Coordinates of C-alpha atoms in Angstrom, one line a residue:
M1 CA -27.4 0.0 -1.2
G2 CA -24.3 -0.3 0.8
K3 CA -23.7 -2.7 3.7
F4 CA -22.5 -2.2 7.3
I5 CA -19.9 -4.7 8.5
R6 CA -18.9 -4.7 12.2
L7 CA -15.5 -6.3 12.8
K8 CA -14.3 -7.2 16.3
K9 CA -11.0 -9.0 15.6
G10 CA -7.8 -7.0 15.2
F11 CA -5.6 -4.7 17.0
N12 CA -4.8 -1.0 16.8
I13 CA -1.1 -0.1 17.2
N14 CA -1.2 3.4 18.7
L15 CA 2.2 5.0 17.9
A16 CA 3.5 8.4 19.0
G17 CA 4.3 11.0 16.3
K18 CA 1.0 11.3 14.3
A19 CA 1.2 14.0 11.6
T20 CA -0.5 17.3 12.6
P21 CA -3.2 18.3 10.2
K22 CA -1.3 20.8 8.0
V23 CA 0.3 20.6 4.7
A24 CA 3.8 22.2 4.8
T25 CA 5.3 23.9 1.9
I26 CA 9.0 23.2 1.2
E27 CA 11.2 23.1 -1.9
Q28 CA 10.5 19.9 -3.9
P29 CA 13.1 17.1 -3.7
E30 CA 15.8 17.2 -6.5
T31 CA 15.3 13.5 -7.5
F32 CA 12.5 11.0 -7.8
A33 CA 12.6 7.3 -8.5
I34 CA 10.3 4.6 -9.7
K35 CA 11.1 1.1 -8.3
P36 CA 9.9 -2.1 -10.0
T37 CA 10.1 -3.8 -6.6
D38 CA 7.0 -1.9 -5.6
F39 CA 5.0 -4.1 -8.0
H40 CA 4.2 -7.8 -7.9
G41 CA 3.6 -9.9 -10.9
I42 CA 5.8 -8.1 -13.5
Y43 CA 8.2 -10.2 -15.4
M44 CA 11.8 -8.9 -16.0
P45 CA 11.1 -5.2 -16.5
K46 CA 12.8 -3.9 -19.6
V47 CA 14.2 -0.3 -19.4
V48 CA 13.6 1.9 -22.5
V49 CA 15.6 4.9 -21.3
K50 CA 19.3 5.5 -20.7
E51 CA 21.2 7.8 -18.4
G52 CA 21.2 11.3 -19.8
D53 CA 17.8 11.0 -21.5
S54 CA 15.2 13.8 -21.0
V55 CA 11.7 12.7 -20.0
K56 CA 8.4 14.3 -19.4
A57 CA 5.8 13.3 -16.8
G58 CA 4.1 10.3 -18.4
S59 CA 7.2 9.2 -20.5
V60 CA 7.8 5.5 -20.4
L61 CA 10.7 4.4 -18.3
F62 CA 10.4 0.6 -18.4
H63 CA 7.8 -2.0 -19.3
D64 CA 6.8 -5.6 -18.3
K65 CA 8.8 -7.8 -20.7
K66 CA 5.9 -10.4 -20.9
H67 CA 3.1 -7.7 -21.2
E68 CA 4.8 -4.9 -23.2
N69 CA 1.6 -2.8 -23.0
I70 CA 2.0 -2.5 -19.2
V71 CA 4.3 0.5 -18.9
F72 CA 5.8 2.4 -15.9
T73 CA 6.1 6.1 -16.5
A74 CA 8.0 9.1 -15.1
P75 CA 6.2 11.0 -12.3
V76 CA 8.0 14.2 -13.2
S77 CA 9.9 15.7 -16.1
G78 CA 13.7 16.0 -16.0
E79 CA 16.8 14.0 -16.8
V80 CA 17.3 10.3 -16.1
V81 CA 20.4 10.3 -13.9
E82 CA 20.7 6.7 -12.9
V83 CA 19.4 3.3 -13.8
K84 CA 20.2 1.4 -10.6
R85 CA 20.7 -2.4 -10.8
G86 CA 21.4 -5.0 -8.2
E87 CA 22.7 -8.6 -8.3
K88 CA 22.4 -10.3 -11.7
R89 CA 21.5 -6.9 -13.2
K90 CA 18.1 -6.9 -11.4
L91 CA 16.5 -3.5 -12.0
L92 CA 16.1 -1.7 -8.7
E93 CA 15.1 1.8 -9.6
V94 CA 15.2 4.5 -12.3
R95 CA 16.1 7.9 -10.9
I96 CA 15.1 11.3 -12.4
L97 CA 16.7 14.7 -11.7
A98 CA 13.5 16.8 -11.8
D99 CA 12.9 20.0 -13.6
K100 CA 11.9 23.1 -11.6
A101 CA 8.6 23.1 -13.4
V102 CA 7.0 19.8 -14.5
E103 CA 6.3 19.3 -18.2
Y104 CA 3.7 16.7 -19.2
I105 CA 3.1 14.5 -22.1
Q106 CA -0.4 15.4 -23.5
F107 CA -2.9 12.5 -23.7
D108 CA -6.5 12.8 -24.9
K109 CA -8.8 15.0 -22.8
Y110 CA -12.5 14.2 -22.2
S111 CA -15.4 16.1 -20.7
V112 CA -17.7 14.5 -18.1
S113 CA -20.3 13.8 -20.8
D114 CA -17.6 12.3 -23.1
I115 CA -16.5 9.9 -20.3
V116 CA -20.1 8.6 -20.0
N117 CA -20.1 7.5 -23.7
L118 CA -16.4 6.3 -23.8
K119 CA -15.9 2.7 -24.7
R120 CA -14.0 0.3 -22.4
E121 CA -11.4 -0.3 -25.2
K122 CA -10.6 3.4 -25.6
A123 CA -10.4 3.9 -21.8
Q124 CA -8.1 0.9 -21.4
E125 CA -5.8 2.1 -24.2
Q126 CA -5.4 5.5 -22.5
L127 CA -4.8 3.9 -19.1
L128 CA -2.1 1.6 -20.5
K129 CA -0.1 4.0 -22.6
S130 CA -0.1 6.7 -19.8
G131 CA 1.1 4.3 -17.1
V132 CA -1.8 4.9 -14.8
W133 CA -2.9 1.3 -15.3
V134 CA -0.4 0.0 -12.8
N135 CA -2.4 1.5 -10.0
I136 CA -4.9 -1.3 -10.5
V137 CA -4.1 -4.4 -8.4
Q138 CA -5.6 -7.8 -9.2
R139 CA -6.7 -10.3 -6.6
P140 CA -5.9 -13.1 -6.0
F141 CA -2.2 -12.7 -5.6
G142 CA -2.0 -8.8 -5.4
V143 CA -0.4 -8.4 -8.8
V144 CA -0.6 -5.6 -11.5
A145 CA -4.0 -6.1 -13.2
D146 CA -4.2 -8.1 -16.4
P147 CA -5.8 -5.9 -19.1
N148 CA -7.3 -9.1 -20.6
E149 CA -9.3 -10.0 -17.5
K150 CA -12.8 -8.8 -16.5
P151 CA -13.2 -8.5 -12.7
K152 CA -16.4 -9.5 -11.0
S153 CA -16.1 -6.3 -8.9
I154 CA -13.8 -3.5 -8.0
F155 CA -12.9 -2.4 -4.5
I156 CA -11.6 1.0 -3.1
S157 CA -10.7 1.2 0.6
A158 CA -11.4 4.8 1.5
F159 CA -9.8 4.6 5.0
D160 CA -6.5 3.5 6.4
S161 CA -6.4 1.7 9.8
S162 CA -2.7 1.0 9.9
P163 CA -0.4 2.7 12.5
L164 CA 0.1 6.5 11.9
A165 CA -2.1 6.3 8.8
P166 CA -2.6 9.6 7.0
D167 CA -5.9 11.4 7.3
Y168 CA -7.8 11.0 4.0
N169 CA -9.7 14.2 4.7
I170 CA -6.3 16.0 4.2
V171 CA -4.6 14.0 1.5
Y172 CA -7.6 14.0 -0.8
K173 CA -9.1 17.4 0.1
G174 CA -10.9 19.0 -2.9
Q175 CA -10.5 15.9 -5.2
E176 CA -14.2 15.1 -5.5
H177 CA -14.4 15.9 -9.2
Y178 CA -11.5 13.7 -10.2
F179 CA -12.6 10.8 -7.9
Q180 CA -16.0 10.7 -9.5
A181 CA -14.5 10.7 -13.0
G182 CA -12.2 7.9 -11.9
V183 CA -15.1 5.8 -10.6
D184 CA -17.0 6.4 -13.9
I185 CA -14.0 5.1 -15.9
L186 CA -13.6 2.0 -13.6
K187 CA -17.3 1.1 -14.0
K188 CA -16.6 0.3 -17.6
F189 CA -14.3 -2.6 -16.7
T190 CA -16.8 -4.7 -14.6
S191 CA -20.4 -5.8 -14.8
G192 CA -20.4 -6.0 -11.0
P193 CA -20.4 -3.2 -8.5
V194 CA -17.6 -0.7 -7.6
H195 CA -17.3 -0.8 -3.8
V196 CA -16.2 2.3 -1.9
N197 CA -15.6 1.4 1.7
V198 CA -15.4 3.9 4.6
H199 CA -15.1 3.6 8.4
S200 CA -18.3 4.2 10.3
E201 CA -16.7 5.9 13.3
R202 CA -14.5 8.4 11.4
E203 CA -15.4 11.6 9.6
I204 CA -16.1 10.6 6.0
S205 CA -14.5 12.9 3.4
P206 CA -17.0 14.4 0.9
V207 CA -14.7 12.9 -1.8
F208 CA -16.2 9.5 -0.9
S209 CA -19.6 10.3 0.7
Q210 CA -20.8 12.2 -2.4
V211 CA -19.7 9.6 -5.0
K212 CA -22.3 8.4 -7.4
G213 CA -22.5 5.0 -9.2
A214 CA -20.7 3.1 -6.5
E215 CA -21.8 1.1 -3.4
L216 CA -20.8 3.0 -0.3
N217 CA -20.2 0.4 2.5
K218 CA -19.3 1.1 6.1
F219 CA -17.0 -0.9 8.3
S220 CA -16.2 -0.6 12.0
G221 CA -13.5 -2.2 14.1
P222 CA -9.8 -2.1 14.6
H223 CA -7.0 -2.7 12.2
P224 CA -6.9 -4.5 9.7
S225 CA -10.4 -3.3 8.9
G226 CA -8.9 -0.8 6.4
C227 CA -7.2 -3.6 4.4
V228 CA -9.1 -4.1 1.2
G229 CA -8.6 -7.9 1.4
V230 CA -10.6 -8.0 4.6
Q231 CA -13.3 -5.9 3.0
I232 CA -13.5 -8.2 0.0
H233 CA -13.9 -11.2 2.2
H234 CA -17.0 -9.8 3.9
L235 CA -18.6 -8.3 0.8
D236 CA -17.7 -10.5 -2.2
P237 CA -15.3 -13.3 -1.3
I238 CA -12.8 -14.6 -3.8
N239 CA -13.1 -18.3 -4.8
K240 CA -10.8 -20.2 -7.2
G241 CA -11.2 -18.7 -10.7
D242 CA -12.6 -15.4 -9.4
I243 CA -10.9 -12.1 -10.4
V244 CA -11.3 -8.9 -8.3
W245 CA -9.5 -5.6 -8.8
T246 CA -8.6 -3.1 -6.1
I247 CA -7.3 0.4 -6.4
S248 CA -6.4 3.1 -3.9
P249 CA -8.2 6.5 -3.8
F250 CA -5.0 8.1 -5.1
G251 CA -5.2 5.7 -8.1
V252 CA -8.8 6.6 -8.8
I253 CA -8.1 10.3 -8.6
Q254 CA -5.1 9.9 -11.0
I255 CA -7.4 8.2 -13.5
G256 CA -9.8 11.1 -13.2
K257 CA -7.0 13.6 -13.8
L258 CA -5.8 11.6 -16.8
F259 CA -9.1 11.8 -18.6
L260 CA -10.3 15.2 -17.5
N261 CA -6.9 17.0 -17.9
G262 CA -5.1 14.7 -20.3
I263 CA -2.0 14.4 -18.2
Y264 CA -0.2 11.8 -16.0
D265 CA -0.5 13.8 -12.8
A266 CA 1.6 12.1 -10.0
S267 CA 1.2 14.9 -7.5
K268 CA 0.2 13.7 -4.0
V269 CA 0.2 14.6 -0.4
I270 CA 2.2 12.4 1.9
A271 CA 2.5 12.3 5.7
V272 CA 6.0 12.2 7.4
A273 CA 5.3 10.9 10.9
G274 CA 6.8 8.9 13.7
S275 CA 8.2 9.4 17.2
E276 CA 11.6 10.5 15.9
V277 CA 10.3 13.3 13.6
K278 CA 10.5 16.8 15.2
E279 CA 7.5 18.1 13.2
P280 CA 5.3 15.3 11.9
Q281 CA 3.1 16.8 9.2
Y282 CA 2.0 16.5 5.6
Y283 CA 3.9 17.6 2.4
A284 CA 2.7 18.1 -1.1
T285 CA 5.0 16.3 -3.6
Y286 CA 5.0 13.7 -6.4
T287 CA 5.1 9.9 -6.5
G288 CA 8.6 8.5 -5.9
A289 CA 10.0 11.5 -4.0
S290 CA 13.3 11.4 -2.3
V291 CA 12.8 11.7 1.5
K292 CA 16.0 13.6 2.1
K293 CA 14.5 17.1 2.2
F294 CA 11.5 16.0 4.3
L295 CA 13.9 14.7 7.0
A296 CA 16.7 17.3 6.8
N297 CA 16.9 19.0 10.3
N298 CA 13.6 17.3 11.1
L299 CA 14.9 14.2 13.1
K300 CA 15.4 14.0 16.8
Q301 CA 18.4 11.7 16.4
D302 CA 20.4 10.0 13.7
H303 CA 20.0 6.3 14.7
V304 CA 16.6 5.8 13.1
R305 CA 14.8 3.5 10.7
V306 CA 13.0 5.3 7.9
V307 CA 10.1 3.3 6.5
S308 CA 8.2 4.0 3.3
G309 CA 4.7 3.1 4.3
N310 CA 3.5 1.9 7.7
V311 CA 5.6 0.0 10.3
L312 CA 3.7 -3.3 9.5
T313 CA 4.1 -3.5 5.8
G314 CA 6.4 -0.7 4.8
T315 CA 10.0 -0.9 3.4
S316 CA 13.1 0.4 5.1
I317 CA 14.6 3.0 2.7
G318 CA 17.1 4.9 4.8
T319 CA 17.4 8.7 5.2
E320 CA 18.2 9.2 1.4
G321 CA 15.7 6.7 -0.1
Y322 CA 12.5 7.2 -2.1
V323 CA 8.8 6.9 -1.2
G324 CA 7.2 3.8 -2.7
F325 CA 4.8 4.0 -5.6
F326 CA 1.7 3.1 -3.5
D327 CA 2.8 4.8 -0.3
Q328 CA 1.5 8.1 1.2
L329 CA 3.3 7.8 4.5
V330 CA 6.9 7.9 5.7
T331 CA 7.4 6.6 9.2
V332 CA 10.5 7.2 11.3
I333 CA 11.1 5.1 14.4
P334 CA 14.2 4.4 16.6
E335 CA 16.5 1.7 15.2
G336 CA 16.3 -1.4 17.5
D337 CA 19.7 -3.0 17.0
Y338 CA 20.4 -3.7 20.7
F339 CA 20.0 -6.6 23.1
E340 CA 18.0 -6.2 26.3
F341 CA 19.1 -8.8 28.8
M342 CA 16.1 -10.6 30.3
G343 CA 13.9 -7.8 29.1
W344 CA 10.9 -10.0 28.8
L345 CA 10.9 -10.6 32.6
K346 CA 10.6 -6.9 33.5
P347 CA 7.0 -5.8 34.3
T348 CA 6.4 -2.7 32.2
V349 CA 3.6 -0.5 30.8
N350 CA 5.8 1.0 28.1
K351 CA 6.0 -2.0 25.7
L352 CA 3.0 -2.3 23.5
S353 CA 1.7 -5.9 23.2
F354 CA -1.4 -7.7 22.1
H355 CA -0.7 -10.3 24.7
R356 CA -1.8 -10.0 28.3
A357 CA 1.2 -12.0 29.6
F358 CA 3.5 -11.7 32.6
G359 CA 5.1 -8.3 32.6
L360 CA 3.2 -6.9 29.6
L361 CA 0.9 -4.3 31.1
S362 CA 0.2 -2.0 28.1
F363 CA -3.5 -3.2 28.1
L364 CA -4.0 -1.1 31.3
N365 CA -3.7 2.1 29.3
P366 CA -5.3 1.4 25.8
K367 CA -5.2 5.1 24.7
K368 CA -1.5 5.6 25.4
E369 CA 0.7 6.5 22.4
F370 CA 3.8 4.2 22.4
V371 CA 7.3 4.8 21.1
L372 CA 8.3 1.5 19.4
D373 CA 11.6 0.7 17.8
S374 CA 12.5 -1.9 15.2
N375 CA 13.7 -4.6 17.7
N376 CA 12.0 -7.9 17.2
R377 CA 13.1 -9.0 20.7
G378 CA 13.9 -12.5 19.7
E379 CA 14.9 -14.7 16.7
P380 CA 12.8 -17.1 14.7
R381 CA 12.1 -20.3 16.6
A382 CA 9.9 -23.4 16.6
F383 CA 6.4 -22.6 15.2
V384 CA 4.4 -22.3 18.3
Q385 CA 0.6 -22.7 18.0
T386 CA -1.0 -20.2 20.3
G387 CA -4.2 -19.4 18.4
I388 CA -3.2 -15.8 18.5
F389 CA -3.2 -15.3 14.7
E390 CA -6.9 -16.0 14.5
K391 CA -7.6 -13.3 17.1
V392 CA -6.2 -10.5 15.0
T393 CA -7.4 -11.8 11.6
P394 CA -11.1 -10.8 10.9
I395 CA -11.3 -13.3 8.0
D396 CA -12.8 -16.8 8.1
I397 CA -9.5 -18.6 7.5
L398 CA -7.0 -20.3 9.7
P399 CA -3.7 -18.4 9.3
T400 CA -1.6 -20.7 11.3
Y401 CA -2.5 -23.8 9.3
L402 CA -2.2 -21.8 6.0
L403 CA 1.3 -20.8 6.9
K404 CA 2.2 -24.4 7.7
A405 CA 0.8 -25.6 4.4
I406 CA 2.9 -23.0 2.6
I407 CA 6.1 -24.1 4.5
A408 CA 5.2 -27.7 3.6
E409 CA 4.5 -26.7 0.0
D410 CA 1.1 -28.4 0.2
Y411 CA -0.8 -26.9 -2.7
D412 CA -4.2 -28.5 -2.0
E413 CA -4.1 -27.3 1.6
M414 CA -3.0 -23.8 0.6
E415 CA -6.1 -23.6 -1.7
A416 CA -8.4 -25.1 0.9
L417 CA -7.1 -22.7 3.6
G418 CA -7.8 -19.6 1.7
I419 CA -4.6 -18.4 0.1
Y420 CA -6.6 -16.8 -2.7
E421 CA -8.1 -14.3 -0.3
V422 CA -5.0 -12.8 1.3
I423 CA -1.8 -10.9 0.5
E424 CA 0.9 -9.6 2.9
E425 CA -1.0 -6.7 4.4
D426 CA -4.0 -8.8 5.4
L427 CA -1.8 -11.0 7.7
A428 CA 0.8 -8.3 8.8
L429 CA -0.6 -8.1 12.3
C430 CA 0.1 -11.9 12.7
E431 CA 3.8 -11.0 12.3
F432 CA 3.5 -8.3 15.0
V433 CA 1.9 -10.6 17.6
D434 CA 3.8 -13.8 16.6
V435 CA 5.7 -15.2 19.6
S436 CA 7.7 -17.4 17.2
K437 CA 9.1 -14.3 15.4
H438 CA 8.5 -15.7 11.9
N439 CA 8.5 -13.5 8.9
V440 CA 4.8 -14.2 8.2
Q441 CA 4.6 -11.8 5.2
S442 CA 7.6 -13.4 3.4
I443 CA 6.2 -16.9 4.0
L444 CA 2.8 -15.8 2.6
R445 CA 4.4 -14.3 -0.6
E446 CA 6.4 -17.5 -1.1
G447 CA 3.1 -19.4 -1.0
I448 CA 1.4 -17.0 -3.4
D449 CA 4.3 -17.3 -5.8
L450 CA 4.1 -21.1 -5.6
I451 CA 0.4 -21.2 -6.4
S452 CA 0.5 -18.5 -9.1
N453 CA 3.3 -20.2 -10.9
S454 CA 2.0 -23.7 -10.6

């Protein structure tokens, strides 16, 4: 039986430009890209294709050099037009010029009854060789799951509480059959429960409410209640030595399509939203799509920041970049490269802030939608202890002291203060409310890398 968890700590960032509930039809982007930088924990990805090669959806593009059975595959069929590298030949992305009609590599197909009797080893083999495996993220550390591990439980967050989050009732509409098949496959990898977590105050999609064989838990409260790390903490906390897997609903559905249809199906619905988008709405496309066509003649101005993902944890990709592997949202906000002289002294209700300090009056109108830009309004400064981090983190840890332990490279303190329980998204709000303007998420990842490599 599922549990009900009521969270009080956190903060909802109510931005203008939410996507209207319709899926627009446009011509598909010409190019798609898979970026190794979207994944943590892979070691020196080795490319197995070259420019000019033809690929099908499900063809291997590159693999983890340390774990060669963990492969990353093409989302669409077409021609490899660029293998983009950065400094020291670091692999940045593999671009594909897509065919007009997608061709698929055929993997084994199973009926619903076949899936029930399928062995874990057989299921794992198909997940690995198709590339669907990389949807599974392992905690602690938020890395691609190790096929040799057996998690104590698996978590699926079935709602998104981040700013301008897409509506799961739209992006997963009609996917009940595949989601159930995906859950049935995942159950073979753990002796513990598979948790599906929904928000108690939102309309629950039948994709999740009708699932069988999983524990349906309900959460309430503001962001980051939708972050799976917060949910794990309240349902099955991670201690040293524990392994937990997480996966998005998209990943679960992709597993279902792989086994029921025998193909690597990377089709997805994404939201293009934000205050600078003329028509914020949803689009049907594929993983790794170029955003160029979605933004053409659809921006209110040119001086914008385009983010793959949400404004707290997303990546700036520019107007010709590619949607990240795990993202189903593209956010467009004004660029904030300006200086506002003595701006902090002016009383205003137009600057959203968690703080109820002098001049910051946004709390007087909590339902207002705000237009925020990318300006940090300050530079990093001395680490000021205000206690504000603890007010937006619904986890029983002390983020301020954890970050200080990371900066001091104090391994014992990092472990004692809960570094095994968090990744970047869980503390992203700390970065938003931080008066010291520190890059909290980068500091946390440095600490995770230190611990995981020690």
